[in-house]
Coordinates of C-alpha atoms in Angstrom, one line a residue:
Chain A
X222 CA 0.0 0.0 0.1
X223 CA 1.4 3.4 -0.9
X224 CA 2.2 5.7 1.9
X225 CA 0.6 9.2 1.6
X226 CA 1.7 12.3 3.3
X227 CA -0.5 14.3 5.7
X228 CA -4.0 14.9 4.5
X229 CA -5.8 18.3 5.1
X230 CA -8.5 18.7 7.7
X231 CA -11.3 18.5 5.1
X232 CA -9.9 15.4 3.5
X233 CA -9.6 13.8 7.0
X234 CA -13.3 14.4 7.7
X235 CA -14.2 13.1 4.2
X236 CA -12.4 9.9 4.9
X237 CA -13.5 9.4 8.4
X238 CA -16.9 8.1 9.2
X239 CA -19.2 10.2 11.4
X240 CA -19.1 8.9 14.9
X241 CA -21.9 7.1 16.7
X242 CA -24.3 9.5 18.5
X243 CA -22.8 12.5 16.7
X244 CA -26.1 14.3 16.1
X245 CA -27.3 13.7 19.7
X246 CA -24.0 15.0 21.2
X247 CA -24.0 18.1 18.9
X248 CA -27.6 18.8 19.8
X249 CA -26.8 18.6 23.6
X250 CA -23.9 21.1 23.1
X251 CA -26.2 23.4 21.1
X252 CA -28.8 23.4 23.9
X253 CA -26.2 23.9 26.5
X254 CA -24.7 27.0 24.7
X255 CA -28.1 28.5 24.0
X256 CA -29.0 28.2 27.6
X257 CA -25.8 30.0 28.8
X258 CA -25.5 32.4 25.9
X259 CA -28.6 34.4 27.2
X260 CA -27.0 34.7 30.7
X261 CA -23.7 36.5 29.7
X262 CA -21.8 33.6 31.2
X263 CA -18.3 32.9 29.9
X264 CA -18.1 29.5 28.3
X265 CA -15.1 27.2 28.1
X266 CA -14.6 24.1 26.0
X267 CA -12.2 21.9 27.8
X268 CA -10.8 18.9 25.9
X269 CA -9.3 16.1 28.1
X270 CA -7.7 12.7 28.1
X271 CA -6.1 10.7 25.2
X272 CA -7.6 9.8 21.9
X273 CA -7.3 6.3 20.6
X274 CA -5.9 5.1 17.2
X275 CA -7.7 1.9 16.2
X276 CA -5.6 -0.7 14.5
X277 CA -8.5 -2.8 13.2
X278 CA -12.0 -1.7 12.0
X279 CA -13.6 -4.2 14.3
X280 CA -11.3 -2.8 16.9
X281 CA -9.6 -5.1 19.4
X282 CA -6.3 -3.2 19.4
X283 CA -5.5 0.5 19.4
X284 CA -2.7 2.9 20.2
X285 CA -3.4 5.1 23.2
X286 CA -1.8 7.8 25.3
X287 CA -0.9 7.6 29.0
X288 CA -3.2 10.6 29.8
X289 CA -6.0 9.8 32.2
X290 CA -7.3 13.5 32.2
X291 CA -6.2 14.8 35.4
X292 CA -5.2 18.2 34.0
X293 CA -8.5 18.6 32.2
X294 CA -10.7 17.4 35.0
X295 CA -9.0 19.6 37.7
X296 CA -9.1 22.6 35.3
X297 CA -12.8 22.0 34.8
X298 CA -13.5 22.3 38.5
X299 CA -11.5 25.6 38.7
X300 CA -13.2 27.0 35.7
X301 CA -16.6 26.1 37.3
X302 CA -15.4 27.8 40.5
X303 CA -14.6 30.9 38.4
X304 CA -18.1 31.1 37.1
X305 CA -17.6 29.6 33.7
X306 CA -20.0 27.2 32.0
X307 CA -18.0 24.2 31.0
X308 CA -18.3 21.8 28.0
X309 CA -16.1 18.9 29.0
X310 CA -15.1 16.9 25.9
X311 CA -13.3 14.0 27.4
X312 CA -12.1 10.5 26.7
X313 CA -14.6 7.8 27.7
X314 CA -13.6 6.6 31.2
X315 CA -11.1 9.2 31.8
X316 CA -11.3 11.4 34.9
X317 CA -14.3 13.7 35.2
X318 CA -14.7 16.8 37.4
X319 CA -15.7 16.0 41.0
X320 CA -16.3 12.3 40.6
X321 CA -12.6 11.8 40.1
X322 CA -11.8 12.4 43.8
X323 CA -13.5 9.2 44.9
X324 CA -12.6 5.9 43.4
X325 CA -15.3 3.2 43.3
X326 CA -13.4 1.4 46.0
X327 CA -13.1 4.5 48.3
X328 CA -16.9 4.9 47.9
X329 CA -17.8 1.3 48.9
X330 CA -15.2 1.4 51.7
X331 CA -16.9 4.5 53.1
X332 CA -20.4 2.9 53.0
X333 CA -21.7 0.6 55.8
X334 CA -24.8 -1.5 56.1
X335 CA -26.1 -1.2 59.6
X336 CA -28.0 -3.8 61.7
X337 CA -31.2 -2.0 60.7
X338 CA -30.3 -2.6 57.0
X339 CA -29.8 1.1 56.3
X340 CA -26.7 2.4 54.5
X341 CA -24.7 5.1 56.2
X342 CA -21.6 7.1 55.1
X343 CA -18.4 7.1 57.0
X344 CA -17.0 10.6 55.9
X345 CA -13.7 9.9 57.6
X346 CA -13.0 7.3 54.8
X347 CA -13.8 9.8 52.0
X348 CA -12.1 13.1 52.9
X349 CA -13.7 16.3 51.5
X350 CA -16.7 14.2 50.3
X351 CA -19.3 16.7 51.6
X352 CA -17.7 19.8 50.1
X353 CA -17.1 18.2 46.8
X354 CA -20.6 16.7 46.8
X355 CA -22.0 20.2 47.3
X356 CA -20.1 21.6 44.3
X357 CA -21.1 18.6 42.1
X358 CA -24.8 19.1 42.9
X359 CA -24.5 22.8 42.3
X360 CA -22.9 22.4 38.9
X361 CA -25.8 20.0 38.1
X362 CA -28.6 22.3 39.3
X363 CA -27.1 25.3 37.6
X364 CA -26.6 23.2 34.4
X365 CA -23.1 24.6 34.2
X366 CA -21.3 21.4 33.3
X367 CA -21.8 19.3 30.1
X368 CA -19.9 16.0 29.8
X369 CA -19.4 14.8 26.2
X370 CA -17.2 11.7 25.6
X371 CA -15.1 10.2 22.8
X372 CA -12.7 7.4 22.1
X373 CA -11.0 7.4 18.7
X374 CA -9.1 10.4 17.3
X375 CA -11.6 10.7 14.4
X376 CA -14.5 10.9 16.9
X377 CA -12.7 13.5 18.9
X378 CA -11.9 15.7 15.9
X379 CA -15.6 15.5 14.7
X380 CA -16.8 16.5 18.2
X381 CA -14.2 19.2 18.5
X382 CA -15.4 20.8 15.2
X383 CA -19.1 20.5 16.1
X384 CA -18.4 22.1 19.5
X385 CA -16.6 24.9 17.8
X386 CA -19.4 25.4 15.3
X387 CA -21.8 25.7 18.2
X388 CA -19.5 28.1 20.1
X389 CA -18.3 30.2 17.1
X390 CA -21.6 32.2 17.3
X391 CA -20.9 33.3 20.9
X392 CA -17.8 35.4 20.1
X393 CA -15.1 36.4 22.5
X394 CA -16.8 35.1 25.6
X395 CA -15.6 31.7 24.6
X396 CA -12.4 30.0 25.7
X397 CA -11.1 26.9 24.0
X398 CA -8.8 24.9 26.4
X399 CA -7.1 22.1 24.5
X400 CA -5.8 19.8 27.2
X401 CA -6.6 16.5 25.4
X402 CA -3.6 14.4 24.3
X403 CA -4.5 14.1 20.6
X404 CA -2.7 11.5 18.6
X405 CA -0.3 12.8 15.9
X406 CA -0.8 9.6 13.9
X407 CA -3.6 7.4 12.6
X408 CA -4.5 4.6 10.2
X409 CA -7.0 5.7 7.5
X410 CA -10.0 3.3 7.4
X411 CA -9.1 2.4 3.9
X412 CA -5.8 0.9 5.1
X413 CA -7.1 -0.8 8.2
X414 CA -7.7 -4.7 8.3
X415 CA -11.2 -5.6 9.3
X416 CA -10.4 -8.4 11.7
X417 CA -8.1 -8.9 14.7
X418 CA -4.5 -9.0 13.6
X419 CA -3.2 -12.6 13.9
X420 CA 0.1 -13.3 15.7
X421 CA 0.7 -16.2 13.4
X422 CA 1.8 -13.7 10.8
X423 CA 5.0 -13.2 12.9
X424 CA 6.5 -9.8 13.8
X425 CA 4.2 -6.9 13.1
X426 CA 4.7 -3.7 11.2
X427 CA 2.3 -0.9 11.6
X428 CA 2.2 2.1 9.2
X429 CA 0.7 5.3 10.5
X430 CA -0.1 8.5 8.7
X431 CA 0.0 12.0 10.2
X432 CA -3.3 13.4 11.6
X433 CA -3.8 16.9 10.1
X434 CA -3.4 19.8 12.5
X435 CA -6.8 21.2 13.2
X436 CA -5.5 24.2 15.2
X437 CA -5.1 26.1 11.9
X438 CA -8.8 25.9 10.8
X439 CA -9.9 26.1 14.5
X440 CA -8.3 29.5 15.0
X441 CA -9.0 31.0 11.6
X442 CA -12.4 29.6 10.7
X443 CA -14.2 27.8 13.5
X444 CA -13.9 30.2 16.5
X445 CA -12.0 33.2 15.2
X446 CA -13.0 35.4 18.1
X447 CA -12.5 33.0 21.0
X448 CA -9.6 32.9 23.4
X449 CA -7.6 29.8 22.6
X450 CA -5.1 27.9 24.8
X451 CA -3.3 24.8 23.6
X452 CA -0.9 22.6 25.4
X453 CA 2.6 21.2 24.5
X454 CA 3.8 18.2 26.4
X455 CA 7.3 16.9 25.9
X456 CA 9.7 14.6 27.7
X457 CA 12.7 16.4 26.2
X458 CA 13.2 19.8 27.9
X459 CA 15.5 21.0 25.2
X460 CA 12.7 20.8 22.6
X461 CA 10.0 22.3 24.7
X462 CA 10.0 26.1 24.4
X463 CA 11.1 26.2 20.8
X464 CA 8.2 23.9 19.9
X465 CA 5.7 25.8 22.0
X466 CA 6.8 29.1 20.4
X467 CA 6.6 27.7 16.9
X468 CA 3.1 26.5 17.6
X469 CA 2.1 30.0 18.5
X470 CA 3.8 31.5 15.4
X471 CA 2.2 29.0 13.1
X472 CA -1.4 29.1 14.4
X473 CA -1.5 32.7 15.8
X474 CA -3.7 31.8 18.8
X475 CA -3.4 33.3 22.4
X476 CA -1.5 30.9 24.6
X477 CA 0.5 27.8 24.6
X478 CA 1.0 26.1 27.9
X479 CA 4.3 24.2 27.8
X480 CA 5.0 21.4 30.2
X481 CA 7.4 18.5 30.8
X482 CA 6.0 15.0 31.5
X483 CA 7.9 14.6 34.9
X484 CA 7.2 18.1 36.3
X485 CA 3.8 18.9 34.8
X486 CA 2.0 18.8 38.1
X487 CA 4.4 21.4 39.6
X488 CA 5.2 23.8 36.9
X489 CA 4.2 25.0 33.5
X490 CA 5.2 27.9 31.3
X491 CA 2.5 30.2 29.8
X492 CA 3.7 31.4 26.5
X493 CA 2.0 34.3 24.7
X494 CA 3.1 36.4 21.7
X495 CA 4.8 38.9 24.0
X496 CA 6.2 36.8 26.9
X497 CA 6.8 33.5 28.6
X498 CA 5.6 33.4 32.2
X499 CA 6.6 30.4 34.4
X500 CA 3.8 29.4 36.8
X501 CA 5.0 27.0 39.6
X502 CA 3.5 25.9 42.9
X503 CA 5.4 27.2 46.0
X504 CA 6.5 24.8 48.7
X505 CA 3.6 26.2 50.9
X506 CA 1.1 25.5 48.0
X507 CA 2.5 21.9 47.5
X508 CA 2.1 21.3 51.3
X509 CA -1.5 22.5 51.1
X510 CA -2.4 20.4 48.1
X511 CA -3.1 23.3 45.9
X512 CA -3.5 22.0 42.3
X513 CA -1.4 23.8 39.7
X514 CA -4.6 24.0 37.6
X515 CA -6.0 26.6 40.1
X516 CA -3.1 28.9 39.2
X517 CA -3.4 28.2 35.5
X518 CA -7.1 28.9 35.4
X519 CA -6.7 32.1 37.5
X520 CA -4.2 33.4 35.0
X521 CA -6.2 32.5 32.0
X522 CA -9.5 33.8 33.3
X523 CA -7.8 37.2 33.7
X524 CA -6.3 37.1 30.2
X525 CA -9.7 36.1 28.8
X526 CA -11.3 39.1 30.5
X527 CA -8.7 41.4 28.8
X528 CA -9.4 39.6 25.5
X529 CA -13.1 40.2 25.8
X530 CA -12.6 43.9 26.6
X531 CA -10.1 44.1 23.7
X532 CA -12.5 42.5 21.2
X533 CA -15.3 44.7 22.4
X534 CA -13.1 47.9 21.9
X535 CA -12.2 46.6 18.5
X536 CA -15.9 46.5 17.6
X537 CA -16.4 50.0 19.1
X538 CA -13.6 51.6 17.0
Chain B
X27 CA 17.5 -2.6 13.1
X28 CA 17.3 -6.3 12.3
X29 CA 14.1 -8.0 13.0
X30 CA 14.4 -11.1 15.3
X31 CA 12.0 -13.9 15.6
X32 CA 10.1 -14.8 18.8
X33 CA 12.2 -15.0 21.9
X34 CA 11.7 -17.8 24.5
X35 CA 10.0 -17.1 27.9
X36 CA 13.4 -17.0 29.7
X37 CA 15.0 -14.7 27.2
X38 CA 11.9 -12.4 27.5
X39 CA 12.3 -12.2 31.3
X40 CA 16.0 -11.6 30.9
X41 CA 15.5 -8.7 28.6
X42 CA 12.6 -7.1 30.5
X43 CA 13.1 -5.1 33.6
X44 CA 11.6 -6.3 36.9
X45 CA 8.4 -4.1 37.4
X46 CA 8.0 -1.6 40.2
X47 CA 6.6 -3.0 43.4
X48 CA 7.3 -6.6 42.2
X49 CA 8.6 -7.8 45.6
X50 CA 5.7 -6.3 47.6
X51 CA 3.1 -7.8 45.2
X52 CA 4.6 -11.2 45.3
X53 CA 4.9 -11.1 49.1
X54 CA 1.1 -10.1 49.3
X55 CA 0.3 -13.1 47.1
X56 CA 2.4 -15.4 49.2
X57 CA 0.7 -14.3 52.4
X58 CA -2.8 -14.7 50.8
X59 CA -2.0 -18.2 49.6
X60 CA -0.5 -19.2 53.0
X61 CA -3.6 -18.0 54.7
X62 CA -6.0 -20.0 52.5
X63 CA -3.9 -23.0 52.1
X64 CA -4.4 -24.0 55.6
X65 CA -8.2 -23.8 55.2
X66 CA -8.6 -26.3 52.3
X67 CA -10.2 -23.5 50.2
X68 CA -9.9 -23.7 46.5
X69 CA -8.0 -20.9 45.0
X70 CA -8.4 -19.3 41.6
X71 CA -5.9 -16.9 39.9
X72 CA -8.0 -14.7 37.6
X73 CA -6.2 -12.6 35.1
X74 CA -8.3 -9.7 33.7
X75 CA -8.1 -6.7 31.3
X76 CA -5.7 -5.8 28.6
X77 CA -2.0 -5.4 28.8
X78 CA -0.2 -2.3 27.3
X79 CA 2.8 -2.3 24.9
X80 CA 4.8 0.9 25.6
X81 CA 6.2 2.6 22.4
X82 CA 8.7 4.7 24.3
X83 CA 10.7 4.1 27.4
X84 CA 9.5 7.3 29.1
X85 CA 6.1 6.1 28.0
X86 CA 3.7 8.6 26.5
X87 CA 2.2 6.2 23.9
X88 CA 1.4 2.6 24.0
X89 CA -0.7 0.0 22.2
X90 CA -3.7 -1.3 24.2
X91 CA -6.6 -3.7 23.9
X92 CA -10.3 -2.8 24.1
X93 CA -10.9 -5.0 27.1
X94 CA -12.1 -3.2 30.3
X95 CA -12.2 -6.5 32.2
X96 CA -15.9 -7.3 32.4
X97 CA -15.4 -11.0 31.9
X98 CA -12.7 -11.2 34.6
X99 CA -14.4 -9.0 37.3
X100 CA -17.8 -10.7 36.8
X101 CA -16.2 -14.2 37.0
X102 CA -14.4 -13.2 40.2
X103 CA -17.7 -12.4 41.8
X104 CA -19.1 -15.8 40.9
X105 CA -15.9 -17.6 42.0
X106 CA -16.3 -15.8 45.4
X107 CA -19.9 -16.9 45.5
X108 CA -18.8 -20.5 44.9
X109 CA -16.4 -20.4 47.9
X110 CA -13.1 -19.8 46.1
X111 CA -10.3 -17.5 47.3
X112 CA -9.5 -15.2 44.4
X113 CA -6.2 -13.6 43.3
X114 CA -7.4 -10.9 40.9
X115 CA -4.5 -10.0 38.7
X116 CA -5.9 -7.1 36.6
X117 CA -5.0 -4.1 34.5
X118 CA -4.8 -1.0 36.5
X119 CA -8.1 0.9 36.3
X120 CA -9.9 -1.9 34.7
X121 CA -13.2 -3.2 36.3
X122 CA -12.9 -4.9 39.7
X123 CA -15.3 -7.2 41.4
X124 CA -18.2 -5.5 43.2
X125 CA -16.9 -1.9 42.7
X126 CA -17.6 -2.1 38.9
X127 CA -21.4 -2.0 39.5
X128 CA -21.3 1.7 40.6
X129 CA -19.6 4.3 38.5
X130 CA -18.2 7.3 40.5
X131 CA -21.0 9.3 39.0
X132 CA -23.7 6.8 40.1
X133 CA -22.3 7.0 43.6
X134 CA -22.3 10.9 43.8
X135 CA -25.8 10.9 42.3
X136 CA -27.0 8.6 45.0
X137 CA -25.6 10.7 47.8
X138 CA -27.4 13.8 49.3
X139 CA -26.3 16.4 51.6
X140 CA -29.1 17.1 54.0
X141 CA -30.0 20.4 55.6
X142 CA -28.4 19.2 58.8
X143 CA -25.2 18.7 56.7
X144 CA -25.3 14.9 57.1
X145 CA -24.8 12.7 54.0
X146 CA -27.6 10.2 53.1
X147 CA -27.9 7.4 50.5
X148 CA -30.7 7.2 48.1
X149 CA -30.7 3.5 47.3
X150 CA -33.2 3.9 44.4
X151 CA -30.4 5.6 42.4
X152 CA -27.9 2.8 42.9
X153 CA -29.9 -0.5 42.4
X154 CA -28.5 -3.5 44.3
X155 CA -26.2 -1.3 46.3
X156 CA -27.0 -3.0 49.6
X157 CA -26.7 -6.6 48.5
X158 CA -23.4 -5.9 46.6
X159 CA -22.0 -3.9 49.5
X160 CA -22.8 -6.9 51.9
X161 CA -20.8 -9.3 49.5
X162 CA -17.9 -6.7 49.1
X163 CA -17.6 -6.3 52.9
X164 CA -17.8 -10.1 53.3
X165 CA -15.0 -10.8 50.8
X166 CA -12.9 -8.3 52.8
X167 CA -13.5 -9.6 56.2
X168 CA -12.9 -13.2 55.0
X169 CA -9.8 -12.0 53.2
X170 CA -10.9 -14.0 50.1
X171 CA -10.1 -11.4 47.5
X172 CA -6.6 -10.0 46.7
X173 CA -6.4 -7.4 44.0
X174 CA -3.0 -7.1 42.2
X175 CA -2.6 -4.7 39.2
X176 CA -0.4 -4.3 36.2
X177 CA -0.1 -2.1 33.1
X178 CA 2.5 -3.3 30.6
X179 CA 2.7 -6.8 29.2
X180 CA 6.1 -7.3 30.7
X181 CA 4.8 -6.4 34.1
X182 CA 1.8 -8.8 33.7
X183 CA 4.0 -11.7 32.7
X184 CA 6.4 -11.1 35.6
X185 CA 3.4 -11.1 38.0
X186 CA 1.7 -14.1 36.3
X187 CA 4.9 -16.1 36.9
X188 CA 5.2 -14.9 40.5
X189 CA 1.6 -15.9 41.2
X190 CA 2.1 -19.3 39.6
X191 CA 5.3 -19.8 41.6
X192 CA 3.3 -19.1 44.8
X193 CA 0.4 -21.3 43.7
X194 CA 2.5 -24.2 42.4
X195 CA 2.9 -25.5 45.9
X196 CA -0.8 -25.8 46.5
X197 CA -1.4 -28.5 43.8
X198 CA -4.7 -29.4 42.3
X199 CA -6.8 -27.1 44.5
X200 CA -5.7 -24.3 42.2
X201 CA -7.5 -23.0 39.2
X202 CA -5.8 -20.6 36.7
X203 CA -8.4 -18.6 34.7
X204 CA -6.6 -16.6 32.1
X205 CA -9.2 -14.0 31.0
X206 CA -6.7 -11.1 30.4
X207 CA -6.3 -9.9 26.9
X208 CA -2.5 -10.3 26.6
X209 CA -0.7 -8.6 23.8
X210 CA 0.8 -10.8 21.1
X211 CA 3.4 -8.2 20.2
X212 CA 5.9 -6.0 22.0
X213 CA 8.8 -3.8 21.5
X214 CA 12.0 -5.0 23.3
X215 CA 13.4 -2.3 25.6
X216 CA 16.6 -2.3 23.5
X217 CA 14.7 -1.2 20.4
X218 CA 12.5 1.4 22.1
X219 CA 13.2 5.2 21.8
X220 CA 13.6 7.0 25.1
X221 CA 11.7 10.2 24.3
X222 CA 8.2 10.9 22.9
X223 CA 8.1 10.1 19.2
X224 CA 7.9 13.4 17.2
X225 CA 5.3 13.9 14.5
X226 CA 7.8 16.1 12.6
X227 CA 9.4 12.9 11.5
X228 CA 6.4 12.3 9.1
X229 CA 4.5 9.0 8.8
X230 CA 5.4 6.5 11.5
X231 CA 6.5 2.9 11.2
X232 CA 6.3 0.7 14.3
X233 CA 8.1 -2.7 14.4
X234 CA 6.8 -5.1 16.9
X235 CA 8.2 -8.6 17.9
X236 CA 6.2 -11.6 19.0
X237 CA 5.6 -12.0 22.9
X238 CA 6.7 -15.6 23.7
X239 CA 3.7 -17.8 24.7
X240 CA 3.9 -18.4 28.4
X241 CA 1.1 -21.0 28.4
X242 CA 3.7 -23.7 27.6
X243 CA 5.9 -23.2 30.7
X244 CA 2.9 -22.3 32.8
X245 CA 1.2 -25.7 32.2
X246 CA 4.4 -27.8 32.2
X247 CA 6.6 -26.1 34.8
X248 CA 4.9 -23.5 36.9
X249 CA 1.6 -25.0 38.0
X250 CA 1.7 -28.7 36.6
X251 CA -1.1 -29.9 38.9
X252 CA -3.5 -26.9 38.6
X253 CA -6.7 -26.8 36.6
X254 CA -6.0 -24.3 33.7
X255 CA -8.5 -22.4 31.7
X256 CA -7.5 -20.2 28.8
X257 CA -9.6 -17.9 26.5
X258 CA -9.6 -17.4 22.8
X259 CA -11.3 -14.3 21.5
X260 CA -11.7 -13.8 17.7
X261 CA -13.7 -11.5 15.5
X262 CA -13.7 -14.0 12.7
X263 CA -16.0 -17.0 13.5
X264 CA -14.4 -19.2 10.8
X265 CA -11.1 -19.2 12.7
X266 CA -12.3 -19.7 16.2
X267 CA -12.9 -23.3 17.0
X268 CA -9.8 -24.5 15.0
X269 CA -7.6 -22.0 16.8
X270 CA -9.0 -22.9 20.2
X271 CA -8.5 -26.7 19.6
X272 CA -5.0 -26.0 18.4
X273 CA -4.2 -24.2 21.7
X274 CA -5.5 -27.1 23.6
X275 CA -3.3 -29.6 21.6
X276 CA -0.3 -27.4 21.8
X277 CA -0.3 -26.7 25.5
X278 CA -2.2 -29.7 26.8
X279 CA -4.1 -27.9 29.5
X280 CA -7.7 -28.4 30.6
X281 CA -10.1 -26.0 28.9
X282 CA -10.2 -23.3 26.3
X283 CA -13.1 -20.9 26.3
X284 CA -13.8 -19.8 22.8
X285 CA -15.7 -16.5 22.2
X286 CA -16.5 -14.1 19.4
X287 CA -16.2 -10.4 20.0
X288 CA -19.8 -9.5 19.2
X289 CA -21.6 -12.4 21.0
X290 CA -19.2 -12.9 23.9
X291 CA -21.7 -11.7 26.6
X292 CA -24.4 -14.2 25.4
X293 CA -22.5 -17.4 24.5
X294 CA -19.2 -19.1 24.7
X295 CA -17.9 -22.7 23.9
X296 CA -16.0 -24.7 26.5
X297 CA -13.6 -26.8 24.6
X298 CA -11.8 -29.7 26.4
X299 CA -9.8 -32.7 25.1
X300 CA -13.0 -34.8 24.7
X301 CA -15.7 -32.3 23.7
X302 CA -16.9 -28.9 22.9
X303 CA -19.9 -27.6 24.9
X304 CA -21.8 -24.5 24.0
X305 CA -23.0 -22.4 26.9
X306 CA -25.5 -19.8 26.1
X307 CA -27.9 -17.6 28.1
X308 CA -31.5 -18.5 27.6
X309 CA -34.0 -15.7 26.8
X310 CA -35.3 -16.0 30.3
X311 CA -31.9 -15.6 31.7
X312 CA -31.2 -12.6 29.5
X313 CA -34.4 -11.0 30.7
X314 CA -33.4 -11.6 34.3
X315 CA -29.9 -10.1 33.8
X316 CA -28.0 -13.4 34.5
X317 CA -24.4 -12.9 33.6
X318 CA -22.9 -15.7 31.4
X319 CA -20.0 -15.8 33.8
X320 CA -22.3 -17.4 36.4
X321 CA -22.8 -20.3 33.9
X322 CA -19.2 -20.5 33.1
X323 CA -18.0 -20.5 36.7
X324 CA -20.6 -23.1 37.6
X325 CA -19.3 -25.5 34.8
X326 CA -15.7 -24.9 35.6
X327 CA -16.1 -25.3 39.4
X328 CA -17.7 -28.8 38.8
X329 CA -14.9 -29.8 36.4
X330 CA -12.3 -28.5 38.9
X331 CA -13.8 -30.8 41.5
X332 CA -13.4 -33.8 39.3
X333 CA -9.9 -32.7 38.5
X334 CA -9.1 -32.5 42.2
X335 CA -10.6 -36.0 42.7
X336 CA -8.8 -37.4 39.7
X337 CA -5.4 -36.0 40.9
X338 CA -6.0 -37.3 44.4
X339 CA -6.8 -40.8 43.0
X340 CA -3.6 -40.5 40.8
X341 CA -1.7 -40.0 43.9
X342 CA -3.4 -43.0 45.7
X343 CA -2.6 -45.4 42.9

């Protein structure tokens, strides 16, 4: 089979089948945005978790990414705390805001069946349960959190585009926060075997094509007025800042958050056109279990406010 | 890099680094087995979930398998119901016995913070919570369930061998129930890049070697007296029975459970040296939410009893 170079975004969508439940998910996002649009709430689209790359069309095997979505889920909580409405576009079974704090085992361990057959909760076994529960219920009653899930990279990109189409009409009040770990590579469906790959064939060779970069059309066409933050994760510190700055030059969006695999929970660098600002937890903050996402969201929300003011004054002049 | 053919089991272990926490996990298995050995309890080792195949040594990407461990976790519950002690060797974050029935979201939805600030449980929102909770607590108080987790295929194989070394001394009272979806392919650490693979390199080629089949040494050397069940999952029905029968002839163990991806929750075929028995849920059972694992475990427990009797009479003669 002949190897092809990277396809364009529109070629990719033409070659990739529309995911299951696409219409229902797009409709849910539309209703969510309509609801909040009337209320002058700021809205953030958070993408979170890794995308899969199926190796067979009746998929048994796939390539995945180590992300379990801590960054995205933690950030979502802080955006909700800051008054945002949140579309949380996340990998199926990755961490979700609030629920992530209590594993299924923690929950069962904290429950007791009494002699009268009623179930009671031992809060000592689930620290912070009450305060998190209150926030979880509040996000539900105010309808400020919409969870939408994906698995494969094609499904993710379809839903990202759909979310942006819905959000594009809201203008500068929208932030796009691209924390998902999106695969750079994929196998076009035309080059994928139908059935499970057999080990009797001996050593295996897998040929992957490049996934087209969607940040270009996203910034230029899908949500041109939004405040857009992307992430750059590397394991090699010598590549990080140059790659982050290159991304900013290429796509001309607002912020790249650069982070290194090993230290990503302690420090990141916020790179904008004009500067690079390191954000790191102090020793005091580490001791008090402050999450770095709290600092990131605080910075971004302030920058987003300036962006909104700037866009509005652009319209005035 | 020159492609090599499949390595042997002992070569594989020599080339693969001992996993983190290996000693602690082996020690926990040893104590568990010692505890139950004195009590004439039957012991089953269940393996469950998919193994990962890291593509980089500082792993960002890996190949995975769609399994989330339903078969293994459901089977574990039925083995516990049948009086077995269970070592549950499972993929980290895959489904576990009992806890799997209640997602983190289900749990938070079922909890309410009252006006007096106490937390209460709405059992209507978590069906069967009480009965499952009672079984969960019982398995803990009787110390009949040991959870041990893994991620990469190398880690899995190290822990499988350790479990078998511990169980080998218990003889025919042991069942090995190999429900994990183990990768057929891997990348030897000597051929793995250290850092995250860059997309700037263009389309990607991945070369994978065959993982040596461990069922041979497992049956012949590690647990020669145990009752051993392996699984064969295919998407292509025309390959299934011949592949299952071939596995039985090659490794000379007791049972292969053959199943097809699409129908695996409704029917399986138990293949032994003498026969092939189809086990399928009746319409009545499907309506009543009976799990096929209940039927599988019932059949296997009876076969295991005969195996124990047979082994004992072999010793007598």
